[in-house]
């Protein structure tokens, strides 16, 4: 199954993808995790991305597309993937669409996790205390939410217009949200 998880920072994309990958037996591809691994490794790409990420802004489309092409060319994606964190603007949505068509693997599902802003901020504050991610400080969180509204929200409309979007309520216990996702991905689910 080829699936993209959409949703604001803190909506639970990474958390739910970790469970869904076991359920669906396909890899979880998080562009944020890929970038953080580059930063941790101190690679050229990581050095370029580090400050941009810490500020909560978007890393360049060219870097992301190269990274994604690379990742999707690995054999473990033969039966599909769960994409998390990409696409984040309309240019990336177009590039992904073209890339997947070229490799004969068009997207099948786009699922948006919907969570109110107050709860997003609360969840990220919880993670900041627990994990200390460089971009989980209040100023960068504000920026990430702003970038999401201005640049990533149109991507939701992109998938809606393509008839691929399903919206799932992301509020509730982890298990509850997981079951909603599984239901949304079952063959009989309505695509709205
Ligand atoms: P990225 O890593 O993608 O971060 P993000 O989109 O800001 O999202 P998060 O990872 O914060 O949230 P999430 O939805 O995964 O939530 P999570 O499951 O962790 O991107 C980071 C940066 O990398 C970007 O700002 C940008 O600079 C760069 N980047 C990445 N992709 C890019 C791209 N395509 N183009 C350009 N730049 C790019 O949950 C959050 C917290 O809530 C956790 O603590 C979790 O335990 C908790 N939680 C989750 N679900 C629940 C629940 N149901 N109840 C209670 N708590 C919950
Ligand atoms: Mg994440």
PDB file of N, CA and C and ligand atoms in Angstrom, residues 8-15 31-33 35-36 52-53 56-59 64 84-86 88 92 123-124 127 133 135 144 170 172-174 177, ligand 1:
ATOM      1  N   UNK A   8      -0.599  18.520  10.711  1.00  0.00           N
ATOM      2  CA  UNK A   8       0.260  19.567  11.268  1.00  0.00           C
ATOM      3  C   UNK A   8       1.350  18.965  12.163  1.00  0.00           C
ATOM      4  N   UNK A   9       2.378  19.758  12.495  1.00  0.00           N
ATOM      5  CA  UNK A   9       3.373  19.317  13.466  1.00  0.00           C
ATOM      6  C   UNK A   9       2.682  18.886  14.760  1.00  0.00           C
ATOM      7  N   UNK A  10       3.023  17.704  15.257  1.00  0.00           N
ATOM      8  CA  UNK A  10       2.430  17.222  16.502  1.00  0.00           C
ATOM      9  C   UNK A  10       1.107  16.493  16.328  1.00  0.00           C
ATOM     10  N   UNK A  11       0.668  16.317  15.096  1.00  0.00           N
ATOM     11  CA  UNK A  11      -0.635  15.671  14.881  1.00  0.00           C
ATOM     12  C   UNK A  11      -0.570  14.156  15.073  1.00  0.00           C
ATOM     13  N   UNK A  12       0.650  13.597  15.135  1.00  0.00           N
ATOM     14  CA  UNK A  12       0.772  12.160  15.390  1.00  0.00           C
ATOM     15  C   UNK A  12       1.195  11.339  14.178  1.00  0.00           C
ATOM     16  N   UNK A  13       1.712  11.994  13.162  1.00  0.00           N
ATOM     17  CA  UNK A  13       2.128  11.273  11.942  1.00  0.00           C
ATOM     18  C   UNK A  13       3.184  10.207  12.276  1.00  0.00           C
ATOM     19  N   UNK A  14       4.246  10.635  12.948  1.00  0.00           N
ATOM     20  CA  UNK A  14       5.335   9.710  13.263  1.00  0.00           C
ATOM     21  C   UNK A  14       4.883   8.593  14.197  1.00  0.00           C
ATOM     22  N   UNK A  15       4.114   8.965  15.208  1.00  0.00           N
ATOM     23  CA  UNK A  15       3.630   7.994  16.194  1.00  0.00           C
ATOM     24  C   UNK A  15       2.770   6.923  15.537  1.00  0.00           C
ATOM     25  N   UNK A  31      10.585  12.233   6.189  1.00  0.00           N
ATOM     26  CA  UNK A  31      11.644  13.121   5.699  1.00  0.00           C
ATOM     27  C   UNK A  31      12.292  13.876   6.864  1.00  0.00           C
ATOM     28  N   UNK A  32      11.517  14.149   7.923  1.00  0.00           N
ATOM     29  CA  UNK A  32      12.103  14.778   9.108  1.00  0.00           C
ATOM     30  C   UNK A  32      13.153  13.862   9.733  1.00  0.00           C
ATOM     31  N   UNK A  33      12.834  12.575   9.865  1.00  0.00           N
ATOM     32  CA  UNK A  33      13.802  11.613  10.440  1.00  0.00           C
ATOM     33  C   UNK A  33      15.033  11.489   9.539  1.00  0.00           C
ATOM     34  N   UNK A  35      16.242  13.735   7.555  1.00  0.00           N
ATOM     35  CA  UNK A  35      17.043  14.957   7.711  1.00  0.00           C
ATOM     36  C   UNK A  35      17.767  14.968   9.058  1.00  0.00           C
ATOM     37  N   UNK A  36      17.066  14.564  10.126  1.00  0.00           N
ATOM     38  CA  UNK A  36      17.723  14.549  11.451  1.00  0.00           C
ATOM     39  C   UNK A  36      18.900  13.572  11.472  1.00  0.00           C
ATOM     40  N   UNK A  52      18.165  25.669   9.226  1.00  0.00           N
ATOM     41  CA  UNK A  52      16.825  25.868   8.643  1.00  0.00           C
ATOM     42  C   UNK A  52      15.798  25.091   9.465  1.00  0.00           C
ATOM     43  N   UNK A  53      16.133  23.847   9.796  1.00  0.00           N
ATOM     44  CA  UNK A  53      15.219  23.016  10.588  1.00  0.00           C
ATOM     45  C   UNK A  53      15.028  23.586  11.982  1.00  0.00           C
ATOM     46  N   UNK A  56      12.539  26.100  12.112  1.00  0.00           N
ATOM     47  CA  UNK A  56      11.174  25.676  11.790  1.00  0.00           C
ATOM     48  C   UNK A  56      10.762  26.020  10.376  1.00  0.00           C
ATOM     49  N   UNK A  57      11.758  26.320   9.535  1.00  0.00           N
ATOM     50  CA  UNK A  57      11.448  26.619   8.130  1.00  0.00           C
ATOM     51  C   UNK A  57      11.633  25.378   7.274  1.00  0.00           C
ATOM     52  N   UNK A  58      11.266  25.475   5.995  1.00  0.00           N
ATOM     53  CA  UNK A  58      11.396  24.317   5.112  1.00  0.00           C
ATOM     54  C   UNK A  58      12.779  24.259   4.477  1.00  0.00           C
ATOM     55  N   UNK A  59      13.336  23.071   4.444  1.00  0.00           N
ATOM     56  CA  UNK A  59      14.583  22.813   3.727  1.00  0.00           C
ATOM     57  C   UNK A  59      14.245  22.830   2.229  1.00  0.00           C
ATOM     58  N   UNK A  64      15.159  17.911  -0.744  1.00  0.00           N
ATOM     59  CA  UNK A  64      14.151  16.922  -0.349  1.00  0.00           C
ATOM     60  C   UNK A  64      13.843  15.941  -1.467  1.00  0.00           C
ATOM     61  N   UNK A  84       5.714  10.325   5.434  1.00  0.00           N
ATOM     62  CA  UNK A  84       5.387  11.218   6.560  1.00  0.00           C
ATOM     63  C   UNK A  84       6.301  12.445   6.464  1.00  0.00           C
ATOM     64  N   UNK A  85       5.695  13.613   6.270  1.00  0.00           N
ATOM     65  CA  UNK A  85       6.495  14.847   6.232  1.00  0.00           C
ATOM     66  C   UNK A  85       6.771  15.351   4.824  1.00  0.00           C
ATOM     67  N   UNK A  86       6.300  14.650   3.849  1.00  0.00           N
ATOM     68  CA  UNK A  86       6.465  15.030   2.453  1.00  0.00           C
ATOM     69  C   UNK A  86       5.209  14.592   1.714  1.00  0.00           C
ATOM     70  N   UNK A  88       5.242  18.898   1.449  1.00  0.00           N
ATOM     71  CA  UNK A  88       4.973  19.976   2.390  1.00  0.00           C
ATOM     72  C   UNK A  88       4.626  21.286   1.715  1.00  0.00           C
ATOM     73  N   UNK A  92       6.286  20.381  -4.046  1.00  0.00           N
ATOM     74  CA  UNK A  92       6.656  19.014  -3.655  1.00  0.00           C
ATOM     75  C   UNK A  92       5.553  18.016  -4.015  1.00  0.00           C
ATOM     76  N   UNK A 123       1.071  18.884  22.884  1.00  0.00           N
ATOM     77  CA  UNK A 123       1.807  17.637  22.616  1.00  0.00           C
ATOM     78  C   UNK A 123       3.286  17.909  22.352  1.00  0.00           C
ATOM     79  N   UNK A 124       3.547  18.961  21.568  1.00  0.00           N
ATOM     80  CA  UNK A 124       4.950  19.252  21.233  1.00  0.00           C
ATOM     81  C   UNK A 124       5.706  19.711  22.480  1.00  0.00           C
ATOM     82  N   UNK A 127       6.750  16.682  24.218  1.00  0.00           N
ATOM     83  CA  UNK A 127       7.899  16.028  23.598  1.00  0.00           C
ATOM     84  C   UNK A 127       9.180  16.833  23.839  1.00  0.00           C
ATOM     85  N   UNK A 133      13.989  17.871  21.110  1.00  0.00           N
ATOM     86  CA  UNK A 133      14.242  18.060  19.680  1.00  0.00           C
ATOM     87  C   UNK A 133      14.537  19.537  19.424  1.00  0.00           C
ATOM     88  N   UNK A 135      13.927  21.688  17.269  1.00  0.00           N
ATOM     89  CA  UNK A 135      12.907  22.615  16.765  1.00  0.00           C
ATOM     90  C   UNK A 135      11.627  22.589  17.596  1.00  0.00           C
ATOM     91  N   UNK A 144       6.726  26.684  12.671  1.00  0.00           N
ATOM     92  CA  UNK A 144       6.316  25.450  11.986  1.00  0.00           C
ATOM     93  C   UNK A 144       4.808  25.453  11.727  1.00  0.00           C
ATOM     94  N   UNK A 170      -7.644  12.970  14.832  1.00  0.00           N
ATOM     95  CA  UNK A 170      -6.401  12.564  15.488  1.00  0.00           C
ATOM     96  C   UNK A 170      -6.408  12.784  16.990  1.00  0.00           C
ATOM     97  N   UNK A 172      -7.498  11.702  20.744  1.00  0.00           N
ATOM     98  CA  UNK A 172      -7.899  10.502  21.487  1.00  0.00           C
ATOM     99  C   UNK A 172      -6.669   9.676  21.820  1.00  0.00           C
ATOM    100  N   UNK A 173      -6.935   8.521  22.438  1.00  0.00           N
ATOM    101  CA  UNK A 173      -5.829   7.631  22.820  1.00  0.00           C
ATOM    102  C   UNK A 173      -5.146   7.091  21.565  1.00  0.00           C
ATOM    103  N   UNK A 174      -3.873   6.713  21.694  1.00  0.00           N
ATOM    104  CA  UNK A 174      -3.106   6.214  20.545  1.00  0.00           C
ATOM    105  C   UNK A 174      -3.829   5.067  19.835  1.00  0.00           C
ATOM    106  N   UNK A 177      -6.944   6.273  17.797  1.00  0.00           N
ATOM    107  CA  UNK A 177      -6.571   6.929  16.534  1.00  0.00           C
ATOM    108  C   UNK A 177      -6.083   5.874  15.542  1.00  0.00           C
TER     109      UNK A 177
HETATM  110  P1  LIG B   1       9.103  16.725  10.747  1.00  0.00           P
HETATM  111  O1  LIG B   1      10.025  15.839  11.454  1.00  0.00           O
HETATM  112  O2  LIG B   1       8.266  16.188   9.681  1.00  0.00           O
HETATM  113  O3  LIG B   1       8.255  17.468  11.853  1.00  0.00           O
HETATM  114  P2  LIG B   1       6.739  18.022  11.872  1.00  0.00           P
HETATM  115  O4  LIG B   1       5.974  17.966  10.631  1.00  0.00           O
HETATM  116  O5  LIG B   1       6.874  19.353  12.486  1.00  0.00           O
HETATM  117  O6  LIG B   1       5.989  17.021  12.707  1.00  0.00           O
HETATM  118  P3  LIG B   1       6.299  16.334  14.055  1.00  0.00           P
HETATM  119  O7  LIG B   1       7.305  15.271  13.851  1.00  0.00           O
HETATM  120  O8  LIG B   1       6.574  17.375  15.110  1.00  0.00           O
HETATM  121  O9  LIG B   1       4.879  15.766  14.396  1.00  0.00           O
HETATM  122  P4  LIG B   1       4.184  14.368  14.100  1.00  0.00           P
HETATM  123  O10 LIG B   1       2.933  14.624  13.356  1.00  0.00           O
HETATM  124  O11 LIG B   1       5.139  13.367  13.559  1.00  0.00           O
HETATM  125  O12 LIG B   1       3.754  14.003  15.568  1.00  0.00           O
HETATM  126  P5  LIG B   1       4.333  12.903  16.561  1.00  0.00           P
HETATM  127  O13 LIG B   1       3.822  11.573  16.197  1.00  0.00           O
HETATM  128  O14 LIG B   1       5.785  13.085  16.733  1.00  0.00           O
HETATM  129  O15 LIG B   1       9.941  17.941  10.122  1.00  0.00           O
HETATM  130  C1  LIG B   1      10.902  18.627  10.868  1.00  0.00           C
HETATM  131  C2  LIG B   1      11.588  19.663  10.006  1.00  0.00           C
HETATM  132  O16 LIG B   1      12.314  19.012   8.958  1.00  0.00           O
HETATM  133  C3  LIG B   1      10.665  20.649   9.268  1.00  0.00           C
HETATM  134  O17 LIG B   1      10.279  21.736  10.084  1.00  0.00           O
HETATM  135  C4  LIG B   1      11.566  21.075   8.110  1.00  0.00           C
HETATM  136  O18 LIG B   1      12.542  21.994   8.525  1.00  0.00           O
HETATM  137  C5  LIG B   1      12.256  19.782   7.753  1.00  0.00           C
HETATM  138  N1  LIG B   1      11.502  19.008   6.739  1.00  0.00           N
HETATM  139  C6  LIG B   1      10.955  17.754   6.890  1.00  0.00           C
HETATM  140  N2  LIG B   1      10.314  17.377   5.783  1.00  0.00           N
HETATM  141  C7  LIG B   1      10.467  18.390   4.891  1.00  0.00           C
HETATM  142  C8  LIG B   1      10.001  18.615   3.580  1.00  0.00           C
HETATM  143  N3  LIG B   1       9.249  17.709   2.937  1.00  0.00           N
HETATM  144  N4  LIG B   1      10.337  19.777   2.965  1.00  0.00           N
HETATM  145  C9  LIG B   1      11.104  20.696   3.579  1.00  0.00           C
HETATM  146  N5  LIG B   1      11.558  20.569   4.842  1.00  0.00           N
HETATM  147  C10 LIG B   1      11.239  19.422   5.493  1.00  0.00           C
HETATM  148  O19 LIG B   1       3.589  13.345  17.916  1.00  0.00           O
HETATM  149  C11 LIG B   1       3.966  14.531  18.588  1.00  0.00           C
HETATM  150  C12 LIG B   1       3.926  14.282  20.102  1.00  0.00           C
HETATM  151  O20 LIG B   1       2.590  14.001  20.486  1.00  0.00           O
HETATM  152  C13 LIG B   1       4.760  13.085  20.548  1.00  0.00           C
HETATM  153  O21 LIG B   1       5.357  13.377  21.775  1.00  0.00           O
HETATM  154  C14 LIG B   1       3.738  11.967  20.693  1.00  0.00           C
HETATM  155  O22 LIG B   1       4.105  11.031  21.654  1.00  0.00           O
HETATM  156  C15 LIG B   1       2.486  12.731  21.104  1.00  0.00           C
HETATM  157  N6  LIG B   1       1.249  12.098  20.596  1.00  0.00           N
HETATM  158  C16 LIG B   1       1.023  11.593  19.353  1.00  0.00           C
HETATM  159  N7  LIG B   1      -0.230  11.106  19.254  1.00  0.00           N
HETATM  160  C17 LIG B   1      -0.827  11.337  20.450  1.00  0.00           C
HETATM  161  C18 LIG B   1      -2.134  11.048  20.965  1.00  0.00           C
HETATM  162  N8  LIG B   1      -3.067  10.455  20.229  1.00  0.00           N
HETATM  163  N9  LIG B   1      -2.391  11.424  22.236  1.00  0.00           N
HETATM  164  C19 LIG B   1      -1.445  12.037  23.006  1.00  0.00           C
HETATM  165  N10 LIG B   1      -0.183  12.319  22.568  1.00  0.00           N
HETATM  166  C20 LIG B   1       0.117  11.971  21.318  1.00  0.00           C
END
